[in-house]
Amino acid sequence: MKQKARIRIGLIGAGWMGRHHAGNIMRNPDAELAGVADVNEVNIAHLRQDAGWDGPVYKDHQSLLESAVDAVVIASPNSHHAAMCLDAAHAGKHLYCEKPMAITLEDCRRIRDAVRKARVKYLIGYHRRLNPLYQYAHQLVREGRLGDVFMVESDYLHHIPGDWDIWSWLGKEGVAGSLFHAGSGHNVDLIRFFGGDIAEVSCMKGTFLPRKQQVETEDTALAMFRFASGAVGKVQFCVGPILPFQFNLRLYGTRGSVLNNRVWLDSIPKFADPGHERDCVELPASWVPDNVQGGISEPWGKLMDHFVDMMVREVPCLNDVDSAFQTSAACFAAMEAAKRNTVINLKEMMQ
Ligand SMILES: NC(=O)c1ccc[n+]([C@@H]2O[C@H](COP(=O)([O-])OP(=O)(O)OC[C@H]3O[C@@H](n4cnc5c(N)ncnc54)[C@H](O)[C@@H]3O)[C@@H](O)[C@H]2O)c1
């Protein structure tokens, strides 16, 4: 029997994230890593060695787009996402773009419109929805086991040492954009997963932490959200605290709560009896995100498999360009709310 052709995927950006993506593309039996574009030869050599890959490399993304690829994965610094997505959409290539979608709301809108016009598939790189902890918690919500979820909170507390290479671009507003968007876009995406559409946004932010490389935007922010359902949400963001990486989720419903991997339900026997308040269901601690391994807690591989399935099996996209636009708009709204010390109506801002 003739074998079905594999989806040919090109990778733009062979840095830390790109190397994870390369391995995950190569592990998928329906996909092939058909080319890599990067301006940095050392990173390409590193990828070749890590992944044991020997395919064609390109110095610029346009040449990769002109080659026979069906889709591209974009893992370049944030300020490049817009032009690369627009070029890929114009070239009719399906797209998996790393977060953030782009560093301005106008660029996010342009990407959304170009993707719709070109009718290509688009997936944003918010992988955490596929973490088994959040899948399980989502199932509890869908089954009504938490009752009405009225408050959703998520934290991104990430100590990135000031002398890491990534600060060569991460601290610069013109390259990375808002650090809140870059880091806590994950949290905003996750609270949207549980709370649905966001209606209003407020925020306070600042820069507090000493480091060798300067941060031009913010290193700390507290953003508050009201969902269209009326429920409320909060995202806490800090890059640089003296603390190991923390990515937390807390859901509060009328019949139960989820605090990371611990679940309290009013149906757990004895919960209401004195002395049993701590009785809860404990899910595996390894499900709590740790930002390091691309395994169970950080399912980049699962998201790549989903991308391939979108193309091979026409599986509906779980986080498409409209969803990415909403998450991005909520992040931009938070920054604008902090700047103007006001509450932003998200629908108005997205128009
Ligand atoms: N989803 C996640 O959990 C996650 C985690 C980390 C990073 N990211 C995202 O992945 C992207 C890359 O981050 P990283 O940590 O890998 O950074 P990195 O600095 O390690 O890698 C970026 C790569 O892009 C290359 N590059 C720069 N300009 C280019 C151009 N014009 N054409 C082609 N390549 C170019 C660089 O040479 C480098 O190899 C960022 O957008 C970041 O936000 C996502």
Short mmCIF file of C-alpha atoms and ligand atoms in Angstrom, two decimals:
data_model
loop_
_atom_site.label_atom_id
_atom_site.label_comp_id
_atom_site.label_asym_id
_atom_site.label_seq_id
_atom_site.Cartn_x
_atom_site.Cartn_y
_atom_site.Cartn_z
CA MET A 1 0.00 0.00 0.00
CA LYS A 2 1.28 3.49 -0.88
CA GLN A 3 2.31 5.49 2.18
CA LYS A 4 0.55 8.81 2.76
CA ALA A 5 2.89 11.80 2.27
CA ARG A 6 3.99 13.42 5.48
CA ILE A 7 3.27 17.07 6.23
CA ARG A 8 6.39 19.09 5.43
CA ILE A 9 7.03 21.58 8.23
CA GLY A 10 9.59 24.38 8.15
CA LEU A 11 10.96 25.85 11.38
CA ILE A 12 11.82 29.54 11.72
CA GLY A 13 14.09 30.13 14.70
CA ALA A 14 16.45 27.44 16.00
CA GLY A 15 16.87 28.76 19.54
CA TRP A 16 15.75 27.22 22.84
CA MET A 17 12.10 26.84 21.85
CA GLY A 18 12.88 26.00 18.23
CA ARG A 19 15.03 23.05 19.28
CA HIS A 20 12.12 21.62 21.30
CA HIS A 21 9.86 22.07 18.27
CA ALA A 22 12.36 20.39 15.93
CA GLY A 23 12.43 17.26 18.11
CA ASN A 24 8.66 17.21 18.40
CA ILE A 25 8.13 17.56 14.64
CA MET A 26 10.61 14.74 14.03
CA ARG A 27 8.86 12.49 16.57
CA ASN A 28 5.50 12.82 14.80
CA PRO A 29 5.06 10.01 12.24
CA ASP A 30 2.84 12.20 10.03
CA ALA A 31 5.31 15.09 9.84
CA GLU A 32 8.72 15.87 8.48
CA LEU A 33 11.11 18.67 9.44
CA ALA A 34 11.65 19.95 5.90
CA GLY A 35 13.85 23.00 6.54
CA VAL A 36 15.10 25.41 9.18
CA ALA A 37 15.67 29.15 8.86
CA ASP A 38 17.80 31.08 11.32
CA VAL A 39 20.25 33.95 11.10
CA ASN A 40 22.47 32.31 13.69
CA GLU A 41 24.63 29.48 12.35
CA VAL A 42 25.72 28.39 15.81
CA ASN A 43 22.10 27.78 16.82
CA ILE A 44 21.49 25.83 13.61
CA ALA A 45 24.54 23.67 14.30
CA HIS A 46 23.28 23.12 17.84
CA LEU A 47 19.88 22.05 16.50
CA ARG A 48 21.45 19.68 13.99
CA GLN A 49 23.42 18.04 16.75
CA ASP A 50 20.57 17.92 19.31
CA ALA A 51 17.99 16.60 16.90
CA GLY A 52 20.30 14.55 14.68
CA TRP A 53 18.81 16.32 11.68
CA ASP A 54 20.52 16.93 8.35
CA GLY A 55 18.00 18.81 6.19
CA PRO A 56 18.26 22.12 4.31
CA VAL A 57 18.88 25.37 6.17
CA TYR A 58 18.09 28.93 5.13
CA LYS A 59 19.42 32.28 6.29
CA ASP A 60 16.04 34.00 6.01
CA HIS A 61 12.42 32.95 6.45
CA GLN A 62 11.39 34.02 2.92
CA SER A 63 13.66 31.42 1.32
CA LEU A 64 12.16 28.77 3.58
CA LEU A 65 8.66 29.90 2.59
CA GLU A 66 9.63 29.57 -1.08
CA SER A 67 10.68 25.95 -0.52
CA ALA A 68 8.21 23.06 -0.68
CA VAL A 69 6.87 23.30 2.88
CA ASP A 70 3.18 22.91 3.77
CA ALA A 71 3.44 24.70 7.10
CA VAL A 72 5.80 26.68 9.29
CA VAL A 73 6.49 26.87 13.01
CA ILE A 74 7.64 30.34 14.08
CA ALA A 75 9.95 30.44 17.11
CA SER A 76 11.86 33.67 16.50
CA PRO A 77 12.00 36.67 18.88
CA ASN A 78 8.58 38.25 19.43
CA SER A 79 8.96 41.32 17.22
CA HIS A 80 9.47 39.05 14.16
CA HIS A 81 6.23 37.14 14.60
CA ALA A 82 4.08 39.67 12.75
CA ALA A 83 6.09 39.92 9.52
CA MET A 84 6.78 36.18 9.47
CA CYS A 85 3.12 35.27 10.03
CA LEU A 86 1.98 37.73 7.36
CA ASP A 87 4.52 36.38 4.86
CA ALA A 88 3.58 32.78 5.68
CA ALA A 89 -0.14 33.47 5.30
CA HIS A 90 0.47 35.23 1.96
CA ALA A 91 2.50 32.20 0.84
CA GLY A 92 -0.45 29.95 1.78
CA LYS A 93 1.43 28.09 4.54
CA HIS A 94 -0.28 26.82 7.68
CA LEU A 95 1.06 28.39 10.83
CA TYR A 96 2.03 27.46 14.34
CA CYS A 97 3.29 30.68 15.91
CA GLU A 98 4.94 30.96 19.27
CA LYS A 99 3.46 33.33 21.79
CA PRO A 100 3.02 36.26 21.93
CA MET A 101 0.98 36.57 18.74
CA ALA A 102 2.72 39.93 18.03
CA ILE A 103 3.93 42.89 20.02
CA THR A 104 1.25 45.41 19.00
CA LEU A 105 -2.52 45.06 18.86
CA GLU A 106 -2.50 46.41 15.29
CA ASP A 107 -0.11 43.64 14.21
CA CYS A 108 -2.27 41.01 15.93
CA ARG A 109 -5.27 42.34 14.00
CA ARG A 110 -3.29 42.23 10.73
CA ILE A 111 -2.28 38.62 11.37
CA ARG A 112 -5.87 37.63 12.18
CA ASP A 113 -7.15 39.26 8.99
CA ALA A 114 -4.40 37.75 6.80
CA VAL A 115 -4.96 34.25 8.21
CA ARG A 116 -8.71 34.51 7.64
CA LYS A 117 -8.18 35.83 4.11
CA ALA A 118 -5.64 33.18 3.13
CA ARG A 119 -7.77 30.43 4.79
CA VAL A 120 -4.67 28.87 6.29
CA LYS A 121 -4.70 27.13 9.64
CA TYR A 122 -3.23 29.00 12.60
CA LEU A 123 -2.34 27.72 16.05
CA ILE A 124 -0.90 29.90 18.84
CA GLY A 125 1.78 28.31 21.04
CA TYR A 126 -0.13 28.31 24.32
CA HIS A 127 0.57 24.68 25.14
CA ARG A 128 -0.66 24.60 28.72
CA ARG A 129 -4.31 23.97 27.86
CA LEU A 130 -3.12 20.44 27.01
CA ASN A 131 -1.50 19.84 30.41
CA PRO A 132 -3.39 16.90 32.04
CA LEU A 133 -4.01 18.96 35.19
CA TYR A 134 -5.85 21.65 33.26
CA GLN A 135 -7.64 19.10 31.08
CA TYR A 136 -8.83 17.36 34.26
CA ALA A 137 -9.88 20.63 35.92
CA HIS A 138 -11.70 21.64 32.75
CA GLN A 139 -13.59 18.36 32.80
CA LEU A 140 -14.63 19.04 36.42
CA VAL A 141 -15.96 22.43 35.32
CA ARG A 142 -17.80 20.98 32.29
CA GLU A 143 -19.40 18.30 34.47
CA GLY A 144 -20.55 20.99 36.92
CA ARG A 145 -18.62 19.37 39.77
CA LEU A 146 -17.20 22.72 40.89
CA GLY A 147 -20.66 24.33 40.65
CA ASP A 148 -20.55 27.85 39.23
CA VAL A 149 -16.94 28.97 38.86
CA PHE A 150 -16.96 32.57 40.08
CA MET A 151 -13.21 33.28 40.46
CA VAL A 152 -10.18 32.16 38.41
CA GLU A 153 -6.58 33.04 39.27
CA SER A 154 -3.27 32.21 37.71
CA ASP A 155 0.33 33.24 38.48
CA TYR A 156 3.51 33.41 36.41
CA LEU A 157 6.51 33.89 38.69
CA HIS A 158 9.69 33.29 36.79
CA HIS A 159 13.21 33.93 38.00
CA ILE A 160 15.14 34.48 34.76
CA PRO A 161 18.71 35.31 35.84
CA GLY A 162 19.81 38.72 34.59
CA ASP A 163 22.84 37.39 32.70
CA TRP A 164 21.05 34.77 30.56
CA ASP A 165 21.54 35.15 26.79
CA ILE A 166 17.83 35.65 26.20
CA TRP A 167 18.00 39.11 27.84
CA SER A 168 19.82 40.22 24.69
CA TRP A 169 16.28 40.71 23.35
CA LEU A 170 13.82 39.90 26.12
CA GLY A 171 14.25 43.17 28.00
CA LYS A 172 13.83 45.38 24.94
CA GLU A 173 10.35 46.72 24.34
CA GLY A 174 10.84 46.96 20.57
CA VAL A 175 11.79 43.26 20.32
CA ALA A 176 9.95 41.48 23.14
CA GLY A 177 7.01 43.86 23.59
CA SER A 178 5.36 43.83 27.00
CA LEU A 179 6.91 41.24 29.31
CA PHE A 180 3.48 40.72 30.86
CA HIS A 181 2.16 39.70 27.44
CA ALA A 182 5.25 37.56 26.76
CA GLY A 183 5.03 35.63 30.04
CA SER A 184 1.53 35.94 31.38
CA GLY A 185 -0.12 35.55 27.99
CA HIS A 186 -0.05 31.90 29.10
CA ASN A 187 -2.06 32.76 32.22
CA VAL A 188 -4.52 34.97 30.39
CA ASP A 189 -5.04 32.19 27.85
CA LEU A 190 -5.58 29.71 30.69
CA ILE A 191 -8.08 31.83 32.61
CA ARG A 192 -9.97 32.31 29.32
CA PHE A 193 -9.98 28.52 28.92
CA PHE A 194 -11.83 28.28 32.24
CA GLY A 195 -13.70 31.58 32.43
CA GLY A 196 -14.61 32.22 28.79
CA ASP A 197 -14.66 35.61 27.10
CA ILE A 198 -13.22 38.56 29.00
CA ALA A 199 -15.32 41.73 29.22
CA GLU A 200 -13.29 44.15 31.38
CA VAL A 201 -9.66 44.57 32.38
CA SER A 202 -7.80 46.59 35.02
CA CYS A 203 -4.16 46.38 36.10
CA MET A 204 -1.30 47.79 38.17
CA LYS A 205 2.30 47.26 37.12
CA GLY A 206 5.87 48.33 37.80
CA THR A 207 9.56 47.52 37.51
CA PHE A 208 11.16 46.63 40.80
CA LEU A 209 13.90 44.05 40.45
CA PRO A 210 17.62 44.65 40.01
CA ARG A 211 19.26 42.68 37.19
CA LYS A 212 22.20 43.04 34.82
CA GLN A 213 20.02 43.58 31.77
CA GLN A 214 17.42 46.30 31.92
CA VAL A 215 13.72 45.65 31.42
CA GLU A 216 12.15 48.43 29.38
CA THR A 217 8.53 47.47 30.06
CA GLU A 218 7.44 45.88 33.37
CA ASP A 219 8.75 43.04 35.50
CA THR A 220 5.71 42.87 37.77
CA ALA A 221 1.98 43.22 37.17
CA LEU A 222 -1.33 42.39 38.81
CA ALA A 223 -4.15 42.27 36.28
CA MET A 224 -7.82 41.82 37.12
CA PHE A 225 -10.51 40.64 34.76
CA ARG A 226 -14.28 40.42 34.62
CA PHE A 227 -15.57 37.69 32.36
CA ALA A 228 -18.66 38.09 30.20
CA SER A 229 -20.29 35.56 32.57
CA GLY A 230 -19.83 38.01 35.46
CA ALA A 231 -17.13 35.88 37.13
CA VAL A 232 -13.86 37.56 38.12
CA GLY A 233 -10.23 36.65 37.46
CA LYS A 234 -6.72 37.71 38.40
CA VAL A 235 -3.30 37.18 36.85
CA GLN A 236 -0.15 37.81 38.88
CA PHE A 237 3.07 38.27 36.92
CA CYS A 238 6.68 38.70 38.03
CA VAL A 239 9.91 38.03 36.16
CA GLY A 240 12.81 37.83 38.57
CA PRO A 241 11.56 36.97 42.07
CA ILE A 242 13.91 34.93 44.25
CA LEU A 243 11.83 31.82 43.81
CA PRO A 244 11.83 28.74 41.59
CA PHE A 245 9.45 28.89 38.61
CA GLN A 246 5.81 28.97 39.67
CA PHE A 247 2.86 28.59 37.36
CA ASN A 248 -0.26 28.34 39.48
CA LEU A 249 -3.94 27.92 38.80
CA ARG A 250 -6.74 28.45 41.31
CA LEU A 251 -10.39 27.90 40.49
CA TYR A 252 -13.15 28.70 42.95
CA GLY A 253 -16.65 27.36 42.35
CA THR A 254 -19.78 27.22 44.45
CA ARG A 255 -19.27 23.45 44.95
CA GLY A 256 -15.52 23.01 44.81
CA SER A 257 -12.07 24.53 44.37
CA VAL A 258 -8.89 23.64 42.54
CA LEU A 259 -5.51 24.82 43.84
CA ASN A 260 -2.97 23.48 41.36
CA ASN A 261 -3.00 19.69 41.83
CA ARG A 262 -5.30 19.73 44.89
CA VAL A 263 -9.05 19.50 44.41
CA TRP A 264 -11.70 20.10 47.07
CA LEU A 265 -15.27 19.09 46.27
CA ASP A 266 -18.28 19.48 48.52
CA SER A 267 -19.06 15.88 47.59
CA ILE A 268 -15.89 14.53 49.24
CA PRO A 269 -17.20 12.78 52.40
CA LYS A 270 -16.48 14.49 55.69
CA PHE A 271 -15.21 17.70 54.06
CA ALA A 272 -17.64 19.73 56.16
CA ASP A 273 -16.76 17.91 59.39
CA PRO A 274 -14.30 19.65 61.73
CA GLY A 275 -10.76 18.36 61.25
CA HIS A 276 -11.35 17.21 57.68
CA GLU A 277 -11.08 20.54 55.88
CA ARG A 278 -7.73 19.49 54.46
CA ASP A 279 -9.08 16.29 52.90
CA CYS A 280 -8.78 16.71 49.16
CA VAL A 281 -8.01 14.81 46.00
CA GLU A 282 -4.30 15.11 45.18
CA LEU A 283 -3.44 14.84 41.52
CA PRO A 284 0.16 14.08 40.48
CA ALA A 285 2.51 16.92 41.45
CA SER A 286 4.39 16.27 38.18
CA TRP A 287 1.42 17.78 36.35
CA VAL A 288 2.16 21.25 37.76
CA PRO A 289 4.08 23.23 35.09
CA ASP A 290 7.82 23.57 35.67
CA ASN A 291 8.83 25.38 32.46
CA VAL A 292 11.74 23.01 31.82
CA GLN A 293 11.07 19.62 30.37
CA GLY A 294 8.87 19.27 27.33
CA GLY A 295 6.95 16.43 28.93
CA ILE A 296 3.74 15.98 30.84
CA SER A 297 3.77 19.34 32.61
CA GLU A 298 4.86 21.35 29.54
CA PRO A 299 3.15 19.57 26.65
CA TRP A 300 4.84 21.28 23.70
CA GLY A 301 4.94 17.89 21.98
CA LYS A 302 1.20 17.41 22.39
CA LEU A 303 0.56 20.84 20.90
CA MET A 304 2.76 19.99 17.92
CA ASP A 305 0.85 16.72 17.46
CA HIS A 306 -2.37 18.74 17.57
CA PHE A 307 -1.02 21.06 14.85
CA VAL A 308 -0.19 18.07 12.65
CA ASP A 309 -3.64 16.58 13.33
CA MET A 310 -5.25 19.87 12.28
CA MET A 311 -3.64 19.40 8.87
CA VAL A 312 -3.71 15.63 8.46
CA ARG A 313 -7.04 14.80 10.11
CA GLU A 314 -8.85 18.15 9.90
CA VAL A 315 -9.10 18.19 13.72
CA PRO A 316 -10.60 21.58 14.78
CA CYS A 317 -8.00 23.97 16.16
CA LEU A 318 -8.13 24.28 19.94
CA ASN A 319 -6.62 27.77 20.02
CA ASP A 320 -7.09 29.51 16.71
CA VAL A 321 -6.30 32.98 15.42
CA ASP A 322 -9.48 34.52 16.90
CA SER A 323 -8.75 33.02 20.29
CA ALA A 324 -5.12 34.18 20.09
CA PHE A 325 -6.36 37.66 19.21
CA GLN A 326 -8.64 37.73 22.27
CA THR A 327 -5.85 36.67 24.62
CA SER A 328 -3.48 39.24 23.11
CA ALA A 329 -6.09 42.00 23.26
CA ALA A 330 -6.69 41.23 26.95
CA CYS A 331 -2.93 41.53 27.58
CA PHE A 332 -2.69 44.83 25.71
CA ALA A 333 -5.78 46.02 27.61
CA ALA A 334 -4.07 45.22 30.93
CA MET A 335 -1.04 47.31 29.97
CA GLU A 336 -3.24 50.16 28.77
CA ALA A 337 -5.37 49.99 31.93
CA ALA A 338 -2.23 50.25 34.09
CA LYS A 339 -0.93 53.17 32.06
CA ARG A 340 -4.20 55.09 32.22
CA ASN A 341 -5.21 53.87 35.68
CA THR A 342 -8.63 52.87 34.40
CA VAL A 343 -10.82 49.89 33.53
CA ILE A 344 -10.81 48.88 29.86
CA ASN A 345 -13.83 47.49 28.03
CA LEU A 346 -12.29 44.72 25.96
CA LYS A 347 -14.96 44.56 23.26
CA GLU A 348 -14.46 48.26 22.49
CA MET A 349 -10.69 47.79 22.37
CA MET A 350 -10.97 44.81 20.01
CA GLN A 351 -13.09 46.68 17.45
N1 LIG B 1 5.47 28.43 24.52
C1 LIG B 1 6.40 28.56 25.43
O1 LIG B 1 6.31 28.03 26.52
C2 LIG B 1 7.65 29.34 25.09
C3 LIG B 1 8.79 29.23 25.91
C4 LIG B 1 9.92 29.94 25.55
C5 LIG B 1 9.91 30.78 24.45
N2 LIG B 1 8.77 30.89 23.71
C6 LIG B 1 8.73 31.79 22.54
O2 LIG B 1 9.55 31.25 21.52
C7 LIG B 1 10.17 32.32 20.80
C8 LIG B 1 11.67 32.08 20.80
O3 LIG B 1 12.13 32.08 22.13
P1 LIG B 1 13.49 31.34 22.53
O4 LIG B 1 13.48 31.24 24.00
O5 LIG B 1 13.66 30.13 21.70
O6 LIG B 1 14.54 32.46 22.08
P2 LIG B 1 16.02 32.23 21.49
O7 LIG B 1 16.68 33.57 21.56
O8 LIG B 1 16.65 31.06 22.19
O9 LIG B 1 15.76 31.80 19.97
C9 LIG B 1 15.35 32.69 18.97
C10 LIG B 1 15.97 32.24 17.68
O10 LIG B 1 15.46 33.05 16.61
C11 LIG B 1 16.55 33.34 15.75
N3 LIG B 1 16.28 34.52 14.93
C12 LIG B 1 16.41 35.84 15.26
N4 LIG B 1 16.07 36.60 14.21
C13 LIG B 1 15.72 35.78 13.21
C14 LIG B 1 15.29 35.97 11.87
N5 LIG B 1 15.13 37.20 11.35
N6 LIG B 1 15.03 34.88 11.10
C15 LIG B 1 15.18 33.62 11.62
N7 LIG B 1 15.59 33.38 12.89
C16 LIG B 1 15.84 34.44 13.66
C17 LIG B 1 17.72 33.54 16.70
O11 LIG B 1 18.97 33.48 16.01
C18 LIG B 1 17.50 32.39 17.65
O12 LIG B 1 18.11 31.21 17.22
C19 LIG B 1 9.75 33.62 21.48
O13 LIG B 1 8.70 34.20 20.79
C20 LIG B 1 9.29 33.17 22.85
O14 LIG B 1 8.30 34.01 23.40
C21 LIG B 1 7.67 30.18 24.01
#
